[in-house]
Short mmCIF file of C-alpha atoms in Angstrom, two decimals:
data_model
loop_
_atom_site.label_atom_id
_atom_site.label_comp_id
_atom_site.label_asym_id
_atom_site.label_seq_id
_atom_site.Cartn_x
_atom_site.Cartn_y
_atom_site.Cartn_z
CA UNK A 1 14.88 14.33 53.64
CA UNK A 2 13.42 15.84 56.64
CA UNK A 3 10.75 17.61 54.84
CA UNK A 4 8.67 13.72 55.22
CA UNK A 5 8.37 13.85 58.84
CA UNK A 6 6.66 18.17 58.39
CA UNK A 7 2.99 18.19 58.02
CA UNK A 8 0.49 20.39 58.03
CA UNK A 9 1.12 24.25 57.72
CA UNK A 10 4.86 23.53 58.73
CA UNK A 11 4.92 21.42 55.39
CA UNK A 12 2.85 23.81 53.79
CA UNK A 13 5.74 26.62 54.74
CA UNK A 14 8.71 24.82 53.19
CA UNK A 15 7.23 23.36 50.15
CA UNK A 16 6.25 27.04 49.62
CA UNK A 17 9.99 28.10 50.79
CA UNK A 18 11.31 26.15 48.26
CA UNK A 19 9.75 27.42 45.60
CA UNK A 20 10.00 30.77 46.03
CA UNK A 21 13.79 30.47 46.32
CA UNK A 22 13.56 29.11 43.49
CA UNK A 23 11.78 31.94 41.55
CA UNK A 24 8.09 31.28 41.38
CA UNK A 25 6.33 33.84 42.94
CA UNK A 26 2.98 32.13 44.27
CA UNK A 27 0.57 31.62 47.76
CA UNK A 28 -0.03 28.73 49.01
CA UNK A 29 -2.58 27.17 51.61
CA UNK A 30 -3.77 24.39 53.22
CA UNK A 31 -7.60 22.88 52.67
CA UNK A 32 -9.59 22.05 55.44
CA UNK A 33 -10.81 18.18 56.09
CA UNK A 34 -9.28 15.22 55.70
CA UNK A 35 -6.91 13.02 56.96
CA UNK A 36 -4.15 13.50 54.89
CA UNK A 37 -3.03 16.37 54.16
CA UNK A 38 -4.95 19.04 51.07
CA UNK A 39 -2.57 22.20 49.55
CA UNK A 40 -3.00 24.46 46.67
CA UNK A 41 -0.61 26.32 45.25
CA UNK A 42 -1.29 28.82 43.55
CA UNK A 43 1.52 30.24 41.26
CA UNK A 44 1.15 34.36 39.24
CA UNK A 45 1.99 34.77 35.61
CA UNK A 46 1.91 36.54 32.94
CA UNK A 47 -1.14 37.15 30.54
CA UNK A 48 1.80 35.93 27.80
CA UNK A 49 2.37 33.14 28.68
CA UNK A 50 -1.20 32.14 28.04
CA UNK A 51 -1.66 31.32 24.61
CA UNK A 52 -4.31 34.00 22.60
CA UNK A 53 -6.53 32.91 19.78
CA UNK A 54 -7.93 34.85 17.46
CA UNK A 55 -11.17 32.95 16.17
CA UNK A 56 -12.73 29.46 16.13
CA UNK A 57 -10.53 28.42 13.62
CA UNK A 58 -7.01 30.03 15.22
CA UNK A 59 -7.99 27.59 18.18
CA UNK A 60 -8.89 24.42 15.97
CA UNK A 61 -5.39 24.89 14.15
CA UNK A 62 -3.59 24.12 17.30
CA UNK A 63 -5.73 22.16 19.61
CA UNK A 64 -8.13 20.15 16.86
CA UNK A 65 -8.26 16.70 19.13
CA UNK A 66 -8.65 19.04 22.17
CA UNK A 67 -11.99 20.63 19.76
CA UNK A 68 -13.44 17.47 19.06
CA UNK A 69 -13.57 16.42 22.21
CA UNK A 70 -15.75 19.40 23.46
CA UNK A 71 -17.70 19.32 20.28
CA UNK A 72 -18.88 15.53 21.41
CA UNK A 73 -20.06 17.20 24.52
CA UNK A 74 -22.36 19.84 22.40
CA UNK A 75 -20.25 22.79 23.64
CA UNK A 76 -20.73 26.04 20.77
CA UNK A 77 -17.89 27.39 18.97
CA UNK A 78 -18.18 30.55 21.51
CA UNK A 79 -18.66 28.70 24.54
CA UNK A 80 -14.82 26.90 22.87
CA UNK A 81 -13.57 30.14 22.81
CA UNK A 82 -14.56 31.26 26.41
CA UNK A 83 -13.10 28.63 28.11
CA UNK A 84 -9.97 28.71 26.58
CA UNK A 85 -8.94 32.26 27.43
CA UNK A 86 -7.90 34.22 29.60
CA UNK A 87 -7.78 38.06 30.89
CA UNK A 88 -6.15 39.43 34.08
CA UNK A 89 -7.38 38.16 37.32
CA UNK A 90 -8.76 35.03 36.05
CA UNK A 91 -7.02 31.70 38.06
CA UNK A 92 -7.08 28.07 35.97
CA UNK A 93 -6.38 24.70 37.26
CA UNK A 94 -3.04 22.86 36.38
CA UNK A 95 -3.19 19.32 36.26
CA UNK A 96 0.05 18.24 37.62
CA UNK A 97 -0.59 14.62 36.19
CA UNK A 98 -0.58 16.57 32.81
CA UNK A 99 1.39 19.65 32.37
CA UNK A 100 3.20 18.87 29.04
CA UNK A 101 0.20 18.00 27.54
CA UNK A 102 -1.28 21.28 28.47
CA UNK A 103 -3.19 23.31 25.48
CA UNK A 104 -2.91 27.29 27.02
CA UNK A 105 0.19 27.43 28.32
CA UNK A 106 3.21 28.66 26.50
CA UNK A 107 6.39 25.83 26.40
CA UNK A 108 8.21 28.07 28.60
CA UNK A 109 5.98 28.25 31.30
CA UNK A 110 5.67 24.16 30.86
CA UNK A 111 9.17 24.05 31.64
CA UNK A 112 8.26 26.13 34.47
CA UNK A 113 5.44 24.16 35.80
CA UNK A 114 7.26 20.83 35.38
CA UNK A 115 10.27 21.52 38.15
CA UNK A 116 7.33 23.77 40.42
CA UNK A 117 5.84 20.71 40.27
CA UNK A 118 9.13 18.24 40.64
CA UNK A 119 10.34 20.40 43.76
CA UNK A 120 6.58 19.69 45.54
CA UNK A 121 6.95 16.16 44.60
CA UNK A 122 10.04 15.87 46.11
CA UNK A 123 8.26 16.96 49.83
CA UNK A 124 5.54 14.06 48.84
CA UNK A 125 5.96 10.35 48.59
CA UNK A 126 3.77 7.50 47.43
CA UNK A 127 2.90 4.08 49.14
CA UNK A 128 -0.19 2.81 47.48
CA UNK A 129 -1.34 0.02 45.80
CA UNK A 130 -4.00 0.45 42.78
CA UNK A 131 -4.58 -3.57 43.15
CA UNK A 132 -5.18 -3.54 46.23
CA UNK A 133 -7.65 0.57 46.24
CA UNK A 134 -4.69 1.48 49.35
CA UNK A 135 -3.99 5.24 49.02
CA UNK A 136 -1.22 5.80 50.83
CA UNK A 137 0.78 9.55 50.29
CA UNK A 138 2.27 12.69 52.46
CA UNK A 139 0.16 14.71 50.60
CA UNK A 140 -2.26 15.62 48.30
CA UNK A 141 -2.49 19.08 45.75
CA UNK A 142 -3.81 21.47 43.35
CA UNK A 143 -1.72 23.84 41.20
CA UNK A 144 -3.53 26.76 39.97
CA UNK A 145 -1.81 29.89 37.52
CA UNK A 146 -3.70 33.49 38.68
CA UNK A 147 -3.33 35.43 35.58
CA UNK A 148 -1.12 38.76 36.58
#
């Protein structure tokens, strides 16, 4: 893969172009600093791709385990609903390691984001060795979802 020879802005551009060829609408930017490139990919998604909760009972029914986690940290029901509600213009971080477990997006969007993550990863490498605390990756990245 010739893309593994790319770095910085050229690598970001190549990844972004490949994602756009696959129908994704997004913006991308390169973070400053650090020895290893770090990119931020912000995907444009519609409001109807997010789950909505009418009230706290509706939320608990769909996310019982996550609700209990919030309660362990003494969040109120109102705060929990606020954390898990979205409106046009919001940007939500999506953990690329747990896309399938994400509770606030539709199953259809989960599938799309898993595929997008695979495209991004196809440009990366990981020669890290956790046992020796050695990290060697082509780049780090974040995935955001912007509600449009």
